[in-house]
PDB file of C-alpha atoms and ligand atoms in Angstrom:
ATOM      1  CA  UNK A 254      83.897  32.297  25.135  1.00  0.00           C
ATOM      2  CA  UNK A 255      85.390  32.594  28.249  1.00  0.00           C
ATOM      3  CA  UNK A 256      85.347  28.623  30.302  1.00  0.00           C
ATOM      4  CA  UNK A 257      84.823  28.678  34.368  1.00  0.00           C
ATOM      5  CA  UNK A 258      85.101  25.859  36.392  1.00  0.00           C
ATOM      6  CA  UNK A 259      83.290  25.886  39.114  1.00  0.00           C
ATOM      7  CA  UNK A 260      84.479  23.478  41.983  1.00  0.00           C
ATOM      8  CA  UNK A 261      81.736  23.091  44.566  1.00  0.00           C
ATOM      9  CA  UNK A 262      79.952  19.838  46.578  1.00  0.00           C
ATOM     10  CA  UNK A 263      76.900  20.645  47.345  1.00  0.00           C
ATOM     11  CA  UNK A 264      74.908  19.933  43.911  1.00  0.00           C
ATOM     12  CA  UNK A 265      72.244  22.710  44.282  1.00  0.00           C
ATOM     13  CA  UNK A 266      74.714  25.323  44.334  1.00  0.00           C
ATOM     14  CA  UNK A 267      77.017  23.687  41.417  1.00  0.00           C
ATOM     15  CA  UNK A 268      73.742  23.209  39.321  1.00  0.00           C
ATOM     16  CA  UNK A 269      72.519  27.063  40.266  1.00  0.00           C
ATOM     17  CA  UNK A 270      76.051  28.081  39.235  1.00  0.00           C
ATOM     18  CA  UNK A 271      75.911  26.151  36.306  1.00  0.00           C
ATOM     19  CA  UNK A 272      72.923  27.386  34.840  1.00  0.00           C
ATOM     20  CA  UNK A 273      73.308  30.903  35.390  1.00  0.00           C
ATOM     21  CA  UNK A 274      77.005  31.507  34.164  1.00  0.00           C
ATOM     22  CA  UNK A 275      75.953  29.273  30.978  1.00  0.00           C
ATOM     23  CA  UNK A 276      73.001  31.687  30.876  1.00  0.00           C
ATOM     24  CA  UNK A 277      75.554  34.698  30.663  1.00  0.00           C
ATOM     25  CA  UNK A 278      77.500  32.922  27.485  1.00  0.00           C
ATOM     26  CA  UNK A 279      80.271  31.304  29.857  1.00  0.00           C
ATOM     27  CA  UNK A 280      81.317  27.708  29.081  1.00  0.00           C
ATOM     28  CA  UNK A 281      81.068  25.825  32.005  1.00  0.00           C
ATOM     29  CA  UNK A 282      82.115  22.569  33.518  1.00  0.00           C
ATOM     30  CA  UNK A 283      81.515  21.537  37.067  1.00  0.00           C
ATOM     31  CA  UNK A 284      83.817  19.117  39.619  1.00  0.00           C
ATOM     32  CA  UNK A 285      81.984  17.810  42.710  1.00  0.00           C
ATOM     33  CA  UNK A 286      84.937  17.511  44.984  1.00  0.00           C
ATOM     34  CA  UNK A 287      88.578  19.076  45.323  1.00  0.00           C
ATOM     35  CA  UNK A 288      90.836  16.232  44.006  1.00  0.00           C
ATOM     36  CA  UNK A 289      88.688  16.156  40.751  1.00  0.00           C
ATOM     37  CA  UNK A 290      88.274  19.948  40.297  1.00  0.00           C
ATOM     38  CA  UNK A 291      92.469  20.135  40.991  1.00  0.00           C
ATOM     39  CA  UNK A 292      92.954  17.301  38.079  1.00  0.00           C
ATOM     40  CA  UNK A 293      90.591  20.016  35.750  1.00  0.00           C
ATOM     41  CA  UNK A 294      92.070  23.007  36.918  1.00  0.00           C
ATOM     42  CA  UNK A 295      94.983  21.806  35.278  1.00  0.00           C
ATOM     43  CA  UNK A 296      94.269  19.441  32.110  1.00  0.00           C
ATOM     44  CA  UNK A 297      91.307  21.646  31.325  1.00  0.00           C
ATOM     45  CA  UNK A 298      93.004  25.472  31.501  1.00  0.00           C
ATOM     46  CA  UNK A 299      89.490  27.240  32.771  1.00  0.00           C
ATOM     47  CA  UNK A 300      89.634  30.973  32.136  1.00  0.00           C
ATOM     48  CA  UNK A 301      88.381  30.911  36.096  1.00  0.00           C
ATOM     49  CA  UNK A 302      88.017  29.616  38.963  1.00  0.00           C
ATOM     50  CA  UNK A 303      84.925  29.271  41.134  1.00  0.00           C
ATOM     51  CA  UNK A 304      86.056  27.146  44.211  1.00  0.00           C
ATOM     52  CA  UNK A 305      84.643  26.521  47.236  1.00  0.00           C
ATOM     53  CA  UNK A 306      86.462  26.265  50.208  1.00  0.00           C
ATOM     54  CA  UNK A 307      84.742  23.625  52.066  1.00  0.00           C
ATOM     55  CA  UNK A 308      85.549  20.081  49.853  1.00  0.00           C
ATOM     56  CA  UNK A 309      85.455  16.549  50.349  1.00  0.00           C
ATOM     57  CA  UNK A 310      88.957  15.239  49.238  1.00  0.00           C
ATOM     58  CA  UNK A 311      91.163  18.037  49.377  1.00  0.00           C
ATOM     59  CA  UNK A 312      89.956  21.910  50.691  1.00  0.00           C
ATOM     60  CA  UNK A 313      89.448  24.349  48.705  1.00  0.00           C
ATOM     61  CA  UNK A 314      92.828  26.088  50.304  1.00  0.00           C
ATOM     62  CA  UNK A 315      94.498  23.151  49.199  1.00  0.00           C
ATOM     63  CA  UNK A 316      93.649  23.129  45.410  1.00  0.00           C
ATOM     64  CA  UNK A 317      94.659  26.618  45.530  1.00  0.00           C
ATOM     65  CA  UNK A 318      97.806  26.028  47.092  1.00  0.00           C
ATOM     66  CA  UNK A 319      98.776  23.375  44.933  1.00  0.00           C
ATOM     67  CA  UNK A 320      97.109  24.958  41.492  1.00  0.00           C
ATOM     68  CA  UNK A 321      99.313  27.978  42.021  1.00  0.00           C
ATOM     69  CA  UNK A 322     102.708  26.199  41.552  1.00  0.00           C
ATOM     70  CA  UNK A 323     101.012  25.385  38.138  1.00  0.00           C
ATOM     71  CA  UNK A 324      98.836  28.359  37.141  1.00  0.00           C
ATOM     72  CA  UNK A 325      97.760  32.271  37.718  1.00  0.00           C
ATOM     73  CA  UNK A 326      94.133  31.455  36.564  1.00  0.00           C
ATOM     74  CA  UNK A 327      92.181  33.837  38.367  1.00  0.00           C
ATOM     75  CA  UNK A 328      90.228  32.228  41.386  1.00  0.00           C
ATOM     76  CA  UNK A 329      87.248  33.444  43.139  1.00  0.00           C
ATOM     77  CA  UNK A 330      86.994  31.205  46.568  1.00  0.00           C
ATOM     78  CA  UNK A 331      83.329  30.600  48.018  1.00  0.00           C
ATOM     79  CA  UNK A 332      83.141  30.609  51.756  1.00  0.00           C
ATOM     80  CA  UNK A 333      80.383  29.308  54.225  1.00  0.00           C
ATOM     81  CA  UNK A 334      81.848  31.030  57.372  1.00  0.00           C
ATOM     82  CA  UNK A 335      81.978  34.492  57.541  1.00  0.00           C
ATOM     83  CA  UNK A 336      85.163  33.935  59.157  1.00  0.00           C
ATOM     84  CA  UNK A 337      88.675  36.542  58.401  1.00  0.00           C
ATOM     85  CA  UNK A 338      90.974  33.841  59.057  1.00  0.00           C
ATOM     86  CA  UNK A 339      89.774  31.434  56.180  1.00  0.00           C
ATOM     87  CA  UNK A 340      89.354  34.384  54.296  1.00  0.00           C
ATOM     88  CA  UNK A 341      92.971  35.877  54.948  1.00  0.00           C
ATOM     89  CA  UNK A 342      94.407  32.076  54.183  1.00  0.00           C
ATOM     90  CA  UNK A 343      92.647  32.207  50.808  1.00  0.00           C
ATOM     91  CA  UNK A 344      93.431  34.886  49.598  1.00  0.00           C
ATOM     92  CA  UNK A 345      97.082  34.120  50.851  1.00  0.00           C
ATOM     93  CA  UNK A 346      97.437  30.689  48.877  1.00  0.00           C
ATOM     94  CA  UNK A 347      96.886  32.902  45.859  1.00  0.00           C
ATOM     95  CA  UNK A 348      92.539  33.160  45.411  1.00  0.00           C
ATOM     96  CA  UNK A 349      92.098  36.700  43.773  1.00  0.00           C
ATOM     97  CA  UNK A 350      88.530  37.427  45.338  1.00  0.00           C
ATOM     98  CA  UNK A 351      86.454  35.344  47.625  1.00  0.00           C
ATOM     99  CA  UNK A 352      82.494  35.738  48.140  1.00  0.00           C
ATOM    100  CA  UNK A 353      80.756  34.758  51.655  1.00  0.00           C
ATOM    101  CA  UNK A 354      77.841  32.521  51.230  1.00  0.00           C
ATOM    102  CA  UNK A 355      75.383  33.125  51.023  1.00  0.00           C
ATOM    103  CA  UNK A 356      75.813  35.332  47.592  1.00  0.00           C
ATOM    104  CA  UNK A 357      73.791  37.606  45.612  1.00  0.00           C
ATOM    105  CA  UNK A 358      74.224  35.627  42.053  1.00  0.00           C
ATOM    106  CA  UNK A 359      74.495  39.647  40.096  1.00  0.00           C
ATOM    107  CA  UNK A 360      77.673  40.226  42.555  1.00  0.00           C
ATOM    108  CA  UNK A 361      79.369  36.835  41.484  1.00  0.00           C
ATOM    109  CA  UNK A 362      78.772  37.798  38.251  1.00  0.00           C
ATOM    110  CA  UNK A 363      80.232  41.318  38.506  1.00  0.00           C
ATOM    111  CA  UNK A 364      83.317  40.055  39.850  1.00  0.00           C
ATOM    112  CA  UNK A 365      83.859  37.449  37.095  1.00  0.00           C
ATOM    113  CA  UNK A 366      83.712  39.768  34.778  1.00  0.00           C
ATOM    114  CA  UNK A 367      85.939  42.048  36.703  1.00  0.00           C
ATOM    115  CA  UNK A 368      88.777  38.690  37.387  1.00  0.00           C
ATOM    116  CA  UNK A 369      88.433  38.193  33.810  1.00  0.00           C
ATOM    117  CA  UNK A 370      89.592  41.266  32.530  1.00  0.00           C
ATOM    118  CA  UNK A 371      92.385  42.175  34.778  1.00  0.00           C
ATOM    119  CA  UNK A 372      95.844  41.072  32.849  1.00  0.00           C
ATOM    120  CA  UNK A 373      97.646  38.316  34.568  1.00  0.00           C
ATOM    121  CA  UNK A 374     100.907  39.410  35.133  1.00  0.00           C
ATOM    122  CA  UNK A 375     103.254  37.440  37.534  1.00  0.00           C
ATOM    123  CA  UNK A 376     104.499  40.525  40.161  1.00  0.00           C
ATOM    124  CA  UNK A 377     108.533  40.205  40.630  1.00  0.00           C
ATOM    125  CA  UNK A 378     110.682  42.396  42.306  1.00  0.00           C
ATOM    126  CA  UNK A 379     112.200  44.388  39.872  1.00  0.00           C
ATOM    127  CA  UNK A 380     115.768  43.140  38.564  1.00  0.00           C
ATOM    128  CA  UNK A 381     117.675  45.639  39.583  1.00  0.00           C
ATOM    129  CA  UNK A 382     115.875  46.502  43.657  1.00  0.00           C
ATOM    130  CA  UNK A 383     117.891  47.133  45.922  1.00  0.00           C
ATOM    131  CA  UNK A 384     118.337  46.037  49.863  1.00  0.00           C
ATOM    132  CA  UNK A 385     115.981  48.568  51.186  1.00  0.00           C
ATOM    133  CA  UNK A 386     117.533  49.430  55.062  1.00  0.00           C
ATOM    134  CA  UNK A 387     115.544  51.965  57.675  1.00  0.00           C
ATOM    135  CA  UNK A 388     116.898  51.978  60.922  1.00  0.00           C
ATOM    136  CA  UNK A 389     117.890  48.378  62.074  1.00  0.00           C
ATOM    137  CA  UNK A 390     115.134  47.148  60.080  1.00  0.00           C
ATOM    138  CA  UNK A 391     116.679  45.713  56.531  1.00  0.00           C
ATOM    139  CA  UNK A 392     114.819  44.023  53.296  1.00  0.00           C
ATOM    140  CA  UNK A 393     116.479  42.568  50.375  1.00  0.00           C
ATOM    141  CA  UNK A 394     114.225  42.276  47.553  1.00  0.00           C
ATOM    142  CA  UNK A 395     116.239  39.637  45.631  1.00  0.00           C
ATOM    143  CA  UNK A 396     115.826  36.975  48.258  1.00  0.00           C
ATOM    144  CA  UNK A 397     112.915  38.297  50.222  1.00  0.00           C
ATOM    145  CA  UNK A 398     115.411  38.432  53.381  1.00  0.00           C
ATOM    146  CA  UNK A 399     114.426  40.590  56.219  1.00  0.00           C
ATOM    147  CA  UNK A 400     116.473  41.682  59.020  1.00  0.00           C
ATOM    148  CA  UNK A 401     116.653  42.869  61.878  1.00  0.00           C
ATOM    149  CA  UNK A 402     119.963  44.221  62.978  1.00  0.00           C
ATOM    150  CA  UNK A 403     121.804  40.180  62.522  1.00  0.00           C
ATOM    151  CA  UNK A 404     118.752  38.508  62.886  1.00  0.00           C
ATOM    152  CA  UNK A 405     116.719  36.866  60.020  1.00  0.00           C
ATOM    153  CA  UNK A 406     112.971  37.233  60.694  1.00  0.00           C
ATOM    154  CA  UNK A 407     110.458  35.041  59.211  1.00  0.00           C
ATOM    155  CA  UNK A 408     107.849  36.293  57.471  1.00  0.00           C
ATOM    156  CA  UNK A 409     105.183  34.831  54.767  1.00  0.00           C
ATOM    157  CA  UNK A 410     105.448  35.794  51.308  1.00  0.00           C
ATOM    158  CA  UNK A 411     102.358  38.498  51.990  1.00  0.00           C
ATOM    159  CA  UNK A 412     103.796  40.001  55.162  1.00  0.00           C
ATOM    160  CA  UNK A 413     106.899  40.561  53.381  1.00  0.00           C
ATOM    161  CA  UNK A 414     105.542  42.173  50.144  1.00  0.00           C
ATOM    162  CA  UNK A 415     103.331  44.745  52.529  1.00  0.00           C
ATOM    163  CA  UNK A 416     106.796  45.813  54.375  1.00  0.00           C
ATOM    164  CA  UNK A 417     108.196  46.130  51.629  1.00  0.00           C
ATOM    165  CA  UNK A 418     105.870  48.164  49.924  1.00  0.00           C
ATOM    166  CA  UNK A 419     105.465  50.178  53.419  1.00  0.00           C
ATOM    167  CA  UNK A 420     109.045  51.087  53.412  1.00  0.00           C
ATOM    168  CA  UNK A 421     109.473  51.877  50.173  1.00  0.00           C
ATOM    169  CA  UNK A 422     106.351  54.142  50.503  1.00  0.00           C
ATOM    170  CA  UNK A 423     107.799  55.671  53.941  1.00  0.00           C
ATOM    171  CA  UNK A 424     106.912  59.120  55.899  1.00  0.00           C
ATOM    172  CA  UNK A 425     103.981  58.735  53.936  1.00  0.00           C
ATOM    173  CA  UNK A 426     100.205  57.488  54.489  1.00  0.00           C
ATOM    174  CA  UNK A 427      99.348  54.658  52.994  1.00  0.00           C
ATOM    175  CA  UNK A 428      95.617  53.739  52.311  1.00  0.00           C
ATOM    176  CA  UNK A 429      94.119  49.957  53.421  1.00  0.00           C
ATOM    177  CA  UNK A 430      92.593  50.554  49.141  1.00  0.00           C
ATOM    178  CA  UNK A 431      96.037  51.108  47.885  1.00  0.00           C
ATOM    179  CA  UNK A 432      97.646  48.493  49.971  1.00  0.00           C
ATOM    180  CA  UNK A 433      95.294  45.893  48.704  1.00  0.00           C
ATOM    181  CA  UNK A 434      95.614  47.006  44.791  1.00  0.00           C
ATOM    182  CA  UNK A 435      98.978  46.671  45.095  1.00  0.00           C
ATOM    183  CA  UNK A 436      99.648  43.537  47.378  1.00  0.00           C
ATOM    184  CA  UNK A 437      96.705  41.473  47.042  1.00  0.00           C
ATOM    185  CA  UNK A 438      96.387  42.726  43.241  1.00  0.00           C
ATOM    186  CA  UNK A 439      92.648  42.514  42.919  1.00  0.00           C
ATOM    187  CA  UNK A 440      89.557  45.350  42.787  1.00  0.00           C
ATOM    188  CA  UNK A 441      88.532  44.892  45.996  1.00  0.00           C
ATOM    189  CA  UNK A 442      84.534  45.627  46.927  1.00  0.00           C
ATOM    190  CA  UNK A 443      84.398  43.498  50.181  1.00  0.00           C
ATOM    191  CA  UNK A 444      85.658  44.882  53.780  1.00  0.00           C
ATOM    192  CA  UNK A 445      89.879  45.807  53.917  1.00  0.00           C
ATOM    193  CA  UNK A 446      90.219  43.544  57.405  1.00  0.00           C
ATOM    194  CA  UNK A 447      92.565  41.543  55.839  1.00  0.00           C
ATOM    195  CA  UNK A 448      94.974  44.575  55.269  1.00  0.00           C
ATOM    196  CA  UNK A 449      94.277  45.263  59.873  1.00  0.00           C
ATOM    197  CA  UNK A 450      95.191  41.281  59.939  1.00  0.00           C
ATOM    198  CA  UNK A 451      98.790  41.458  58.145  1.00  0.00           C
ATOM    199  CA  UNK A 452      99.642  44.499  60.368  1.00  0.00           C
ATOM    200  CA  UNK A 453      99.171  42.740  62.850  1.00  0.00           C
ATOM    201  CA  UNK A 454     101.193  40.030  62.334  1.00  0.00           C
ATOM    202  CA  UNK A 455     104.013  42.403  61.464  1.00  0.00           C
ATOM    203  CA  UNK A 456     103.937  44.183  64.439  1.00  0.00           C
ATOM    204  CA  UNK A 457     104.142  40.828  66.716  1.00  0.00           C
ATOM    205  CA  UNK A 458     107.316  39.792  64.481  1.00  0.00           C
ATOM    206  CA  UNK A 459     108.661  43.090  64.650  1.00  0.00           C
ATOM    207  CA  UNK A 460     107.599  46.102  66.915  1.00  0.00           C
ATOM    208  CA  UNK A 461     106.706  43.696  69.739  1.00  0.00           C
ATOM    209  CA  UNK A 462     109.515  41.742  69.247  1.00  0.00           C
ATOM    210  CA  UNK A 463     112.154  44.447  69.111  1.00  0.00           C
ATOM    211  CA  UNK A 464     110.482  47.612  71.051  1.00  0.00           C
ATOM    212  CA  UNK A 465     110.420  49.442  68.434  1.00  0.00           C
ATOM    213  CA  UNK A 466     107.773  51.606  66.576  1.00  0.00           C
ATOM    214  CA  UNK A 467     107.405  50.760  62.707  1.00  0.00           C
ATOM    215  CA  UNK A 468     104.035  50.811  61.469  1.00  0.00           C
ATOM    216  CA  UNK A 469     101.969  53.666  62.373  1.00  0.00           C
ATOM    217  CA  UNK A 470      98.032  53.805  62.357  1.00  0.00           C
ATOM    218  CA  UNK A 471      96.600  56.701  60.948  1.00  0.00           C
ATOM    219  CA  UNK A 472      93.083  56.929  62.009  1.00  0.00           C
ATOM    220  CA  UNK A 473      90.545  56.580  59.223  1.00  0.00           C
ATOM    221  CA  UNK A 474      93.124  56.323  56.447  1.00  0.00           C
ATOM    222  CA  UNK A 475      95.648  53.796  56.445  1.00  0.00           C
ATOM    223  CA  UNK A 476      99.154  53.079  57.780  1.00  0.00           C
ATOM    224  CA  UNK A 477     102.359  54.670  57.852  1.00  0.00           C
ATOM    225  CA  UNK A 478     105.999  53.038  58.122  1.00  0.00           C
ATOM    226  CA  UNK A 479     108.270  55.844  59.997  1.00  0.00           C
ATOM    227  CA  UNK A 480     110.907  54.218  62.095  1.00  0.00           C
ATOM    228  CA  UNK A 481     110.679  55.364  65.832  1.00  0.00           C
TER     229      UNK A 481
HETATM  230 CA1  LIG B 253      81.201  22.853  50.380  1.00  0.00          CA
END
């Protein structure tokens, strides 16, 4: 029997939670606030993760953040605010899925199922990847260093994993779908703005930056990485 914990303050919501996911055979145990649900995210090794994002104590963002130095449990983040950006930090502290209240209860449920079954596997660069170089533009997989020309950009774990993958993937297109199976590393059912967000960012630390042309849209498909 699979155990869920689901982290969540306001007490009709935890108790809904709790009565339908015990209805569907789940074992589960409940944690009014983030500091608590943290402390049995990690003494009580749930199968899941239901977490809300808005917590008393520490945020939602914040048990993720710190849970993931500890554990790949799968986590599915509840949101109030239909918002991208708390969305897009989510899912960038490590969350695999998030749902915007309010929720159908049958769509939860479907992606539980679908969390639990995927195989965690902890993605590393292979051992053997080498410094991948287009143009000025350079990216060494074994310490996640990108360069341009002499100059060491910054860029968050996320925005370097989708270069990467871009560039390795070059003079080709590049579906938002494929980008987010293989970067964010979840079935995704929900809307593929988060994908539009990271290109963004990528282009301000690099095309805008350096006048040059990287990332390419191609209209009602994806992206392409072709260095102009
Ligand atoms: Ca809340």
């Amino acid at each position: 029997m699979s155990k869920i914990l689901v982290i969540e303050d306001e007490r009709k919501i935890a108790r809904f939670l709790e009565l339908e996911l015990r209805h569907e055979g789940y074992d589960v145990e409940t944690a009014g606030d983030g500091r608590t649900g943290l402390e049995r995210a990690l003494e009580g090794s749930p199968d899941l993760l239901v977490l809300d994002l808005m917590l008393p104590e520490l945020s939602g963002i914040e048990v993720c953040r710190r849970l993931r130095h500890e554990s790949d449990v799968p986590i599915i983040m509840l949101t109030a605010k239909d918002d991208v950006s708390d969305k897009v930090m989510g899912l960038d502290m490590g969350a695999d899925d998030y749902m915007t209240k309010p929720f159908a209860i049958e769509e939860l449920l479907a992606r539980i199922r679908v969390a639990l079954r995927k195989p965690r596997a902890v993605k590393e660069a292979p051992a053997e990847a080498e410094i991948c170089r287009i143009g000025q533009l350079s990216v060494n997989p074994a310490n996640y260093e990108v360069r341009f020309g002499d100059e060491l950009l910054q860029l968050t774990k996320k925005e370097y994993d989708l270069l990467y993958y871009l560039m390795t993937h070059r003079d080709r297109a590049v579906t938002r779908d494929e980008l987010l199976e293989n970067i964010w590393g979840y079935e995704y059912t929900g809307d593929t703005n988060v994908v539009d967000v990271y290109i963004r960012y990528l282009r301000h630390k690099i095309d805008e930056r350096f006048g040059v042309k990287t990332i390419q849209t191609i209209r009602s498909v994806g992206y392409l990485f072709s260095y102009e």
